[in-house]
Amino acid sequence: MAKQKKQRYEGVVYSTADDFEYQEDETHQAETLPNSEQKLKVGLDKKARKGKIVTLVTGFIGTDEDLASLAKELKQRCGVGGSAKNGEILIQGDFKQKIVAYLETENYRVKTFGG
């Protein structure tokens, strides 16, 4: 099966107007909510990770830069590696209680899930 190209401009195929300009969809990045309005969920996960346990922090609403800075702070507090993408923070290892305690001191609303 052949690969399909994703069109850059949808809807308009061709225009004969001299002054026509394509209107691109602007991606609007959500503003970061204050800590007290964030509803974060913290839990453990080991699916699709070859049995290795990771601590997962989900529910962050805000910019990618703020997500990355929170992930960096959590990784430094736990002394381990991890990543932040798609609105989730992955911390290597079982640091659920330590992360919940830190987030509560920073006035985040935290709920735990999983084992």
mmCIF file with all atom_site columns, C-alpha atoms in Angstrom:
data_model
loop_
_atom_site.group_PDB
_atom_site.id
_atom_site.type_symbol
_atom_site.label_atom_id
_atom_site.label_alt_id
_atom_site.label_comp_id
_atom_site.label_asym_id
_atom_site.label_entity_id
_atom_site.label_seq_id
_atom_site.pdbx_PDB_ins_code
_atom_site.Cartn_x
_atom_site.Cartn_y
_atom_site.Cartn_z
_atom_site.occupancy
_atom_site.B_iso_or_equiv
_atom_site.pdbx_formal_charge
_atom_site.auth_seq_id
_atom_site.auth_comp_id
_atom_site.auth_asym_id
_atom_site.auth_atom_id
_atom_site.pdbx_PDB_model_num
ATOM 1   C CA . MET A 1 1   ? 0.000   0.000  0.000   1.00 0.00 ? 1   MET A CA 1
ATOM 2   C CA . ALA A 1 2   ? 1.373   3.413  -0.979  1.00 0.00 ? 2   ALA A CA 1
ATOM 3   C CA . LYS A 1 3   ? 2.020   6.143  1.549   1.00 0.00 ? 3   LYS A CA 1
ATOM 4   C CA . GLN A 1 4   ? -0.410  9.016  1.391   1.00 0.00 ? 4   GLN A CA 1
ATOM 5   C CA . LYS A 1 5   ? 0.896   12.561 1.564   1.00 0.00 ? 5   LYS A CA 1
ATOM 6   C CA . LYS A 1 6   ? -0.659  14.761 4.181   1.00 0.00 ? 6   LYS A CA 1
ATOM 7   C CA . GLN A 1 7   ? -1.884  17.902 2.504   1.00 0.00 ? 7   GLN A CA 1
ATOM 8   C CA . ARG A 1 8   ? -0.600  21.147 3.876   1.00 0.00 ? 8   ARG A CA 1
ATOM 9   C CA . TYR A 1 9   ? -3.728  23.064 2.895   1.00 0.00 ? 9   TYR A CA 1
ATOM 10  C CA . GLU A 1 10  ? -7.073  21.359 3.184   1.00 0.00 ? 10  GLU A CA 1
ATOM 11  C CA . GLY A 1 11  ? -10.197 22.303 1.266   1.00 0.00 ? 11  GLY A CA 1
ATOM 12  C CA . VAL A 1 12  ? -8.644  24.465 -1.482  1.00 0.00 ? 12  VAL A CA 1
ATOM 13  C CA . VAL A 1 13  ? -7.287  22.625 -4.473  1.00 0.00 ? 13  VAL A CA 1
ATOM 14  C CA . TYR A 1 14  ? -6.591  25.484 -6.880  1.00 0.00 ? 14  TYR A CA 1
ATOM 15  C CA . SER A 1 15  ? -7.411  29.175 -7.102  1.00 0.00 ? 15  SER A CA 1
ATOM 16  C CA . THR A 1 16  ? -7.145  31.536 -10.079 1.00 0.00 ? 16  THR A CA 1
ATOM 17  C CA . ALA A 1 17  ? -7.385  34.706 -7.986  1.00 0.00 ? 17  ALA A CA 1
ATOM 18  C CA . ASP A 1 18  ? -4.211  36.797 -8.068  1.00 0.00 ? 18  ASP A CA 1
ATOM 19  C CA . ASP A 1 19  ? -4.594  38.021 -4.486  1.00 0.00 ? 19  ASP A CA 1
ATOM 20  C CA . PHE A 1 20  ? -5.536  34.632 -2.971  1.00 0.00 ? 20  PHE A CA 1
ATOM 21  C CA . GLU A 1 21  ? -3.594  33.505 0.109   1.00 0.00 ? 21  GLU A CA 1
ATOM 22  C CA . TYR A 1 22  ? -3.938  30.212 1.887   1.00 0.00 ? 22  TYR A CA 1
ATOM 23  C CA . GLN A 1 23  ? -5.186  30.455 5.449   1.00 0.00 ? 23  GLN A CA 1
ATOM 24  C CA . GLU A 1 24  ? -3.273  28.108 7.671   1.00 0.00 ? 24  GLU A CA 1
ATOM 25  C CA . ASP A 1 25  ? -4.807  26.806 10.862  1.00 0.00 ? 25  ASP A CA 1
ATOM 26  C CA . GLU A 1 26  ? -3.110  28.436 13.790  1.00 0.00 ? 26  GLU A CA 1
ATOM 27  C CA . THR A 1 27  ? -2.327  26.056 16.591  1.00 0.00 ? 27  THR A CA 1
ATOM 28  C CA . HIS A 1 28  ? -3.343  27.718 19.823  1.00 0.00 ? 28  HIS A CA 1
ATOM 29  C CA . GLN A 1 29  ? -1.316  26.631 22.801  1.00 0.00 ? 29  GLN A CA 1
ATOM 30  C CA . ALA A 1 30  ? -3.220  26.584 26.060  1.00 0.00 ? 30  ALA A CA 1
ATOM 31  C CA . GLU A 1 31  ? -2.039  28.930 28.768  1.00 0.00 ? 31  GLU A CA 1
ATOM 32  C CA . THR A 1 32  ? -0.682  27.326 31.883  1.00 0.00 ? 32  THR A CA 1
ATOM 33  C CA . LEU A 1 33  ? -3.190  27.249 34.708  1.00 0.00 ? 33  LEU A CA 1
ATOM 34  C CA . PRO A 1 34  ? -2.082  28.303 38.198  1.00 0.00 ? 34  PRO A CA 1
ATOM 35  C CA . ASN A 1 35  ? -0.867  25.482 40.454  1.00 0.00 ? 35  ASN A CA 1
ATOM 36  C CA . SER A 1 36  ? -4.009  25.541 42.600  1.00 0.00 ? 36  SER A CA 1
ATOM 37  C CA . GLU A 1 37  ? -6.230  24.925 39.530  1.00 0.00 ? 37  GLU A CA 1
ATOM 38  C CA . GLN A 1 38  ? -4.173  22.038 38.098  1.00 0.00 ? 38  GLN A CA 1
ATOM 39  C CA . LYS A 1 39  ? -5.685  18.582 38.634  1.00 0.00 ? 39  LYS A CA 1
ATOM 40  C CA . LEU A 1 40  ? -2.786  16.149 38.370  1.00 0.00 ? 40  LEU A CA 1
ATOM 41  C CA . LYS A 1 41  ? -3.005  12.370 38.579  1.00 0.00 ? 41  LYS A CA 1
ATOM 42  C CA . VAL A 1 42  ? 0.022   10.410 39.792  1.00 0.00 ? 42  VAL A CA 1
ATOM 43  C CA . GLY A 1 43  ? 0.336   6.664  39.442  1.00 0.00 ? 43  GLY A CA 1
ATOM 44  C CA . LEU A 1 44  ? 2.548   3.723  38.591  1.00 0.00 ? 44  LEU A CA 1
ATOM 45  C CA . ASP A 1 45  ? 2.673   2.049  35.202  1.00 0.00 ? 45  ASP A CA 1
ATOM 46  C CA . LYS A 1 46  ? 4.667   -0.757 33.596  1.00 0.00 ? 46  LYS A CA 1
ATOM 47  C CA . LYS A 1 47  ? 2.742   -1.456 30.407  1.00 0.00 ? 47  LYS A CA 1
ATOM 48  C CA . ALA A 1 48  ? 4.869   -1.682 27.256  1.00 0.00 ? 48  ALA A CA 1
ATOM 49  C CA . ARG A 1 49  ? 8.033   -1.015 29.260  1.00 0.00 ? 49  ARG A CA 1
ATOM 50  C CA . LYS A 1 50  ? 9.385   -4.568 29.562  1.00 0.00 ? 50  LYS A CA 1
ATOM 51  C CA . GLY A 1 51  ? 8.259   -4.836 33.199  1.00 0.00 ? 51  GLY A CA 1
ATOM 52  C CA . LYS A 1 52  ? 10.058  -1.689 34.330  1.00 0.00 ? 52  LYS A CA 1
ATOM 53  C CA . ILE A 1 53  ? 8.010   0.527  36.649  1.00 0.00 ? 53  ILE A CA 1
ATOM 54  C CA . VAL A 1 54  ? 7.603   4.226  35.909  1.00 0.00 ? 54  VAL A CA 1
ATOM 55  C CA . THR A 1 55  ? 5.764   6.938  37.798  1.00 0.00 ? 55  THR A CA 1
ATOM 56  C CA . LEU A 1 56  ? 3.290   8.698  35.526  1.00 0.00 ? 56  LEU A CA 1
ATOM 57  C CA . VAL A 1 57  ? 2.027   12.251 36.082  1.00 0.00 ? 57  VAL A CA 1
ATOM 58  C CA . THR A 1 58  ? -0.923  13.196 33.862  1.00 0.00 ? 58  THR A CA 1
ATOM 59  C CA . GLY A 1 59  ? -3.480  15.986 33.618  1.00 0.00 ? 59  GLY A CA 1
ATOM 60  C CA . PHE A 1 60  ? -1.131  18.965 33.253  1.00 0.00 ? 60  PHE A CA 1
ATOM 61  C CA . ILE A 1 61  ? -2.727  21.843 31.351  1.00 0.00 ? 61  ILE A CA 1
ATOM 62  C CA . GLY A 1 62  ? -0.311  24.382 29.946  1.00 0.00 ? 62  GLY A CA 1
ATOM 63  C CA . THR A 1 63  ? 2.575   25.075 27.628  1.00 0.00 ? 63  THR A CA 1
ATOM 64  C CA . ASP A 1 64  ? 5.228   22.538 26.724  1.00 0.00 ? 64  ASP A CA 1
ATOM 65  C CA . GLU A 1 65  ? 7.896   24.710 28.344  1.00 0.00 ? 65  GLU A CA 1
ATOM 66  C CA . ASP A 1 66  ? 6.095   24.692 31.697  1.00 0.00 ? 66  ASP A CA 1
ATOM 67  C CA . LEU A 1 67  ? 5.552   20.938 31.432  1.00 0.00 ? 67  LEU A CA 1
ATOM 68  C CA . ALA A 1 68  ? 9.264   20.444 30.738  1.00 0.00 ? 68  ALA A CA 1
ATOM 69  C CA . SER A 1 69  ? 10.264  22.640 33.689  1.00 0.00 ? 69  SER A CA 1
ATOM 70  C CA . LEU A 1 70  ? 7.977   20.696 36.058  1.00 0.00 ? 70  LEU A CA 1
ATOM 71  C CA . ALA A 1 71  ? 9.388   17.426 34.730  1.00 0.00 ? 71  ALA A CA 1
ATOM 72  C CA . LYS A 1 72  ? 12.936  18.691 35.246  1.00 0.00 ? 72  LYS A CA 1
ATOM 73  C CA . GLU A 1 73  ? 12.144  19.648 38.840  1.00 0.00 ? 73  GLU A CA 1
ATOM 74  C CA . LEU A 1 74  ? 10.576  16.234 39.554  1.00 0.00 ? 74  LEU A CA 1
ATOM 75  C CA . LYS A 1 75  ? 13.520  14.388 37.982  1.00 0.00 ? 75  LYS A CA 1
ATOM 76  C CA . GLN A 1 76  ? 15.972  16.392 40.097  1.00 0.00 ? 76  GLN A CA 1
ATOM 77  C CA . ARG A 1 77  ? 13.975  15.775 43.299  1.00 0.00 ? 77  ARG A CA 1
ATOM 78  C CA . CYS A 1 78  ? 13.950  12.016 42.655  1.00 0.00 ? 78  CYS A CA 1
ATOM 79  C CA . GLY A 1 79  ? 17.482  11.834 41.246  1.00 0.00 ? 79  GLY A CA 1
ATOM 80  C CA . VAL A 1 80  ? 16.438  9.783  38.214  1.00 0.00 ? 80  VAL A CA 1
ATOM 81  C CA . GLY A 1 81  ? 15.719  10.203 34.524  1.00 0.00 ? 81  GLY A CA 1
ATOM 82  C CA . GLY A 1 82  ? 12.444  10.636 32.741  1.00 0.00 ? 82  GLY A CA 1
ATOM 83  C CA . SER A 1 83  ? 10.671  12.500 29.975  1.00 0.00 ? 83  SER A CA 1
ATOM 84  C CA . ALA A 1 84  ? 7.831   14.917 29.310  1.00 0.00 ? 84  ALA A CA 1
ATOM 85  C CA . LYS A 1 85  ? 5.673   14.735 26.197  1.00 0.00 ? 85  LYS A CA 1
ATOM 86  C CA . ASN A 1 86  ? 2.028   14.765 25.155  1.00 0.00 ? 86  ASN A CA 1
ATOM 87  C CA . GLY A 1 87  ? 0.980   16.305 28.472  1.00 0.00 ? 87  GLY A CA 1
ATOM 88  C CA . GLU A 1 88  ? 2.495   13.449 30.497  1.00 0.00 ? 88  GLU A CA 1
ATOM 89  C CA . ILE A 1 89  ? 5.565   13.226 32.679  1.00 0.00 ? 89  ILE A CA 1
ATOM 90  C CA . LEU A 1 90  ? 7.355   9.874  32.994  1.00 0.00 ? 90  LEU A CA 1
ATOM 91  C CA . ILE A 1 91  ? 9.716   9.393  35.933  1.00 0.00 ? 91  ILE A CA 1
ATOM 92  C CA . GLN A 1 92  ? 11.802  6.213  35.964  1.00 0.00 ? 92  GLN A CA 1
ATOM 93  C CA . GLY A 1 93  ? 11.133  4.119  39.061  1.00 0.00 ? 93  GLY A CA 1
ATOM 94  C CA . ASP A 1 94  ? 8.610   4.020  41.898  1.00 0.00 ? 94  ASP A CA 1
ATOM 95  C CA . PHE A 1 95  ? 8.537   7.566  43.305  1.00 0.00 ? 95  PHE A CA 1
ATOM 96  C CA . LYS A 1 96  ? 4.789   7.982  43.667  1.00 0.00 ? 96  LYS A CA 1
ATOM 97  C CA . GLN A 1 97  ? 4.740   9.097  47.318  1.00 0.00 ? 97  GLN A CA 1
ATOM 98  C CA . LYS A 1 98  ? 7.700   11.433 46.932  1.00 0.00 ? 98  LYS A CA 1
ATOM 99  C CA . ILE A 1 99  ? 6.155   13.133 43.878  1.00 0.00 ? 99  ILE A CA 1
ATOM 100 C CA . VAL A 1 100 ? 2.723   13.460 45.520  1.00 0.00 ? 100 VAL A CA 1
ATOM 101 C CA . ALA A 1 101 ? 4.315   15.041 48.607  1.00 0.00 ? 101 ALA A CA 1
ATOM 102 C CA . TYR A 1 102 ? 6.277   17.538 46.493  1.00 0.00 ? 102 TYR A CA 1
ATOM 103 C CA . LEU A 1 103 ? 3.299   18.483 44.295  1.00 0.00 ? 103 LEU A CA 1
ATOM 104 C CA . GLU A 1 104 ? 1.118   19.064 47.366  1.00 0.00 ? 104 GLU A CA 1
ATOM 105 C CA . THR A 1 105 ? 3.719   21.426 48.844  1.00 0.00 ? 105 THR A CA 1
ATOM 106 C CA . GLU A 1 106 ? 3.620   23.354 45.534  1.00 0.00 ? 106 GLU A CA 1
ATOM 107 C CA . ASN A 1 107 ? -0.222  23.693 45.898  1.00 0.00 ? 107 ASN A CA 1
ATOM 108 C CA . TYR A 1 108 ? -1.157  21.323 43.059  1.00 0.00 ? 108 TYR A CA 1
ATOM 109 C CA . ARG A 1 109 ? -4.361  19.312 43.395  1.00 0.00 ? 109 ARG A CA 1
ATOM 110 C CA . VAL A 1 110 ? -3.149  15.715 43.304  1.00 0.00 ? 110 VAL A CA 1
ATOM 111 C CA . LYS A 1 111 ? -4.967  12.402 43.023  1.00 0.00 ? 111 LYS A CA 1
ATOM 112 C CA . THR A 1 112 ? -3.290  8.989  42.934  1.00 0.00 ? 112 THR A CA 1
ATOM 113 C CA . PHE A 1 113 ? -4.169  6.003  40.757  1.00 0.00 ? 113 PHE A CA 1
ATOM 114 C CA . GLY A 1 114 ? -2.839  2.507  40.146  1.00 0.00 ? 114 GLY A CA 1
ATOM 115 C CA . GLY A 1 115 ? -0.668  0.337  42.413  1.00 0.00 ? 115 GLY A CA 1
#
